[in-house]
Amino acid sequence: MGRIKDIIITFFNNRWLVFVAAMWVQSCAGIGYLFGSISPVIKSSLNYNQKQVARLGVAKDLGDSVGFLAGSMSEFLPMWALLLIGALQNFVGYGWVWLVVTGKAPMLPLWVMCLLIFIGTNGETYFNTVALVSCVQNFPKSRGPIVGILKGFAGLSGAILTQIYALINSPDKASLIFMVAVGPTMVGISLMFIVRPVGGHRQLRISDRSSFSLIYCVCLVLAAYLMGVMLVEDLVDLNQTIVQILTSILFVLLVLPIGIPLWLTFSSDPRPSEEEPLISESQNKDQPESSHDPNEIIFSEVEDEKPADVDSLPANERQKRILQLQSRLAQAAAEGAVRIKRRKGPHRGEDFDLTQALIKADFWLLFWTLLLGSGSGLTVIDNLGQMSESLGYDNTHIFVSMISIWNFLGRVGGGYVSEIVVRDYAYPRPVALAVAQGLMSIGHLFFAMGWPGAMYIGTLLIGLGYGAHWAIIPATASELFGVKKFGALYNFLTLANPGGSLVFSGLIASYIYDSEAEKQAKERGEIIIKSTSSMLTKLFETDDALKCTGSICFFLTYMLMSGLCIIALILSLILVRRTKTVYQNLYGKTRT
């Protein structure tokens, strides 16, 4: 009996169980990506126009991005309490929206609906905080893969929930809102005592490699399976039995990773996790033993004294020259020949607080490239339902699901590829961000042109590029500005998301859409009362619903978005040029 009890305790304290449970939580933590599916229901039921729907989209983006409260509360509340708060916010916010849409509650003013959407979506920030904080503490040496996979599952949640909705097969389209209110709440409450930091896991273990490989395989199979299922459901009218079988296979794929903690628990002796085999000392010899490298003292002197042609040398030769220069400066300083000047405040690559980061050009380059890149991507996500309807597609859910899948692969793949860039080539990680923004620029062009099949290609490119932002940006911020105050830095950067959504979707896209709809209404002989108010004032207008058809509805919007992605690409390349030396010092020494 005692043996069974030890096994159960070991299993529930297994950090891989926490990670798998966090993946399940994150599978419900991206409900904002379903906004493109629920917005047409809200629009038709409440007789909203596109500007009003865009206001709801901005509220959704604000709720998804404003995580300061969740981050602050994580310092003194247990993880289960945070998950409970997030689940309750999700249930109250979207539950009340469902009551209003179905007529079970009285109709509310637009600002109240925006508040409810904000409250419901803000529950995601608690899910994200619990999952990321718990798993980063449990896997302190594997933060890159952990963050990429968890953020990837958040991006995939739209496709997962859409497939579950297909299983319900309700004729009432508002039932999707009900599922959004109830589903994540049930998952969060059921797992709130499992997802938490567990003790004794402070080293990278050899067994992690095979475990991460299995997780990556499951991610790829899951994404490919969901893509195949969505395409089949779009092309073929499947009966409900087939849909049930397909959804059952989806559940099996989601549950499959639980085999990792089970295998680790039953395949080894029940001993303290500290006694598990660790990575050999030779594999960790390049890791700093403390947070203060003696060479950091003369880093600024090296920057001032090194010849201009050093950066153009091959990596090995460049590193050798820099080390020689550091050695000479250190010797000269010891002999009193030179005085080593210490800069006020940290250098790039050290720990910054938010006020120190805010006066750095690199931080603002990172912020603006995120605002332009992710803001243009959110414009697509928020308007995907209306855009597919304007082009004559009956099933808007397929594109919402597809962009969710590509978003997932962009997050997982963006983290994986950018890690290769920095580990194997010691090259700045933002170069991968520039590639992602180039793909997004092409994707926006496809949306603007409205060619046959452009919706499929556009969702592919935008989903991959947008997802890559959320794997690359956090890693870059931690490398340039440290991890000590990473929560505050990351939450500030995420404000670029609602900022971009407010300007690009809330003002530009909705204004252009309604302008084109007015033109078409006039051509049909309908009477339109022309407002003389400014575009900013239109943010709060509530005129009658207008409908636009054809590619012209979003042509100008996505041509502008394509241009903004080009600007973001240029900013990323400037950041690459400015941070070459930082990455050479961070990763150049680890190359063989």
PDB file of N, CA and C in Angstrom, residues 222-234 246 405:
ATOM      1  N   LEU A 222      -0.844  16.753 -34.491  1.00  0.00           N
ATOM      2  CA  LEU A 222      -2.095  17.405 -34.126  1.00  0.00           C
ATOM      3  C   LEU A 222      -2.448  18.503 -35.121  1.00  0.00           C
ATOM      4  N   ALA A 223      -1.464  19.319 -35.484  1.00  0.00           N
ATOM      5  CA  ALA A 223      -1.722  20.398 -36.440  1.00  0.00           C
ATOM      6  C   ALA A 223      -2.106  19.833 -37.810  1.00  0.00           C
ATOM      7  N   ALA A 224      -1.375  18.806 -38.275  1.00  0.00           N
ATOM      8  CA  ALA A 224      -1.682  18.209 -39.570  1.00  0.00           C
ATOM      9  C   ALA A 224      -3.062  17.553 -39.552  1.00  0.00           C
ATOM     10  N   TYR A 225      -3.391  16.884 -38.449  1.00  0.00           N
ATOM     11  CA  TYR A 225      -4.692  16.227 -38.357  1.00  0.00           C
ATOM     12  C   TYR A 225      -5.831  17.248 -38.388  1.00  0.00           C
ATOM     13  N   LEU A 226      -5.699  18.304 -37.589  1.00  0.00           N
ATOM     14  CA  LEU A 226      -6.748  19.318 -37.566  1.00  0.00           C
ATOM     15  C   LEU A 226      -6.913  19.983 -38.932  1.00  0.00           C
ATOM     16  N   MET A 227      -5.782  20.238 -39.607  1.00  0.00           N
ATOM     17  CA  MET A 227      -5.864  20.831 -40.931  1.00  0.00           C
ATOM     18  C   MET A 227      -6.601  19.905 -41.891  1.00  0.00           C
ATOM     19  N   GLY A 228      -6.247  18.622 -41.856  1.00  0.00           N
ATOM     20  CA  GLY A 228      -6.929  17.668 -42.730  1.00  0.00           C
ATOM     21  C   GLY A 228      -8.412  17.568 -42.440  1.00  0.00           C
ATOM     22  N   VAL A 229      -8.759  17.532 -41.155  1.00  0.00           N
ATOM     23  CA  VAL A 229     -10.165  17.425 -40.771  1.00  0.00           C
ATOM     24  C   VAL A 229     -10.949  18.650 -41.234  1.00  0.00           C
ATOM     25  N   MET A 230     -10.387  19.827 -41.044  1.00  0.00           N
ATOM     26  CA  MET A 230     -11.091  21.045 -41.430  1.00  0.00           C
ATOM     27  C   MET A 230     -11.298  21.123 -42.944  1.00  0.00           C
ATOM     28  N   LEU A 231     -10.283  20.712 -43.695  1.00  0.00           N
ATOM     29  CA  LEU A 231     -10.417  20.735 -45.156  1.00  0.00           C
ATOM     30  C   LEU A 231     -11.471  19.736 -45.617  1.00  0.00           C
ATOM     31  N   VAL A 232     -11.472  18.542 -45.017  1.00  0.00           N
ATOM     32  CA  VAL A 232     -12.476  17.536 -45.390  1.00  0.00           C
ATOM     33  C   VAL A 232     -13.879  18.031 -45.047  1.00  0.00           C
ATOM     34  N   GLU A 233     -14.044  18.632 -43.871  1.00  0.00           N
ATOM     35  CA  GLU A 233     -15.359  19.137 -43.477  1.00  0.00           C
ATOM     36  C   GLU A 233     -15.811  20.289 -44.358  1.00  0.00           C
ATOM     37  N   ASP A 234     -14.850  21.034 -44.918  1.00  0.00           N
ATOM     38  CA  ASP A 234     -15.196  22.140 -45.803  1.00  0.00           C
ATOM     39  C   ASP A 234     -15.598  21.650 -47.188  1.00  0.00           C
ATOM     40  N   LEU A 246     -13.987  11.634 -35.792  1.00  0.00           N
ATOM     41  CA  LEU A 246     -12.869  12.559 -35.986  1.00  0.00           C
ATOM     42  C   LEU A 246     -12.554  13.328 -34.707  1.00  0.00           C
ATOM     43  N   ILE A 405      -4.508  27.105 -36.674  1.00  0.00           N
ATOM     44  CA  ILE A 405      -3.513  26.039 -36.849  1.00  0.00           C
ATOM     45  C   ILE A 405      -2.184  26.625 -37.306  1.00  0.00           C
TER      46      ILE A 405
END
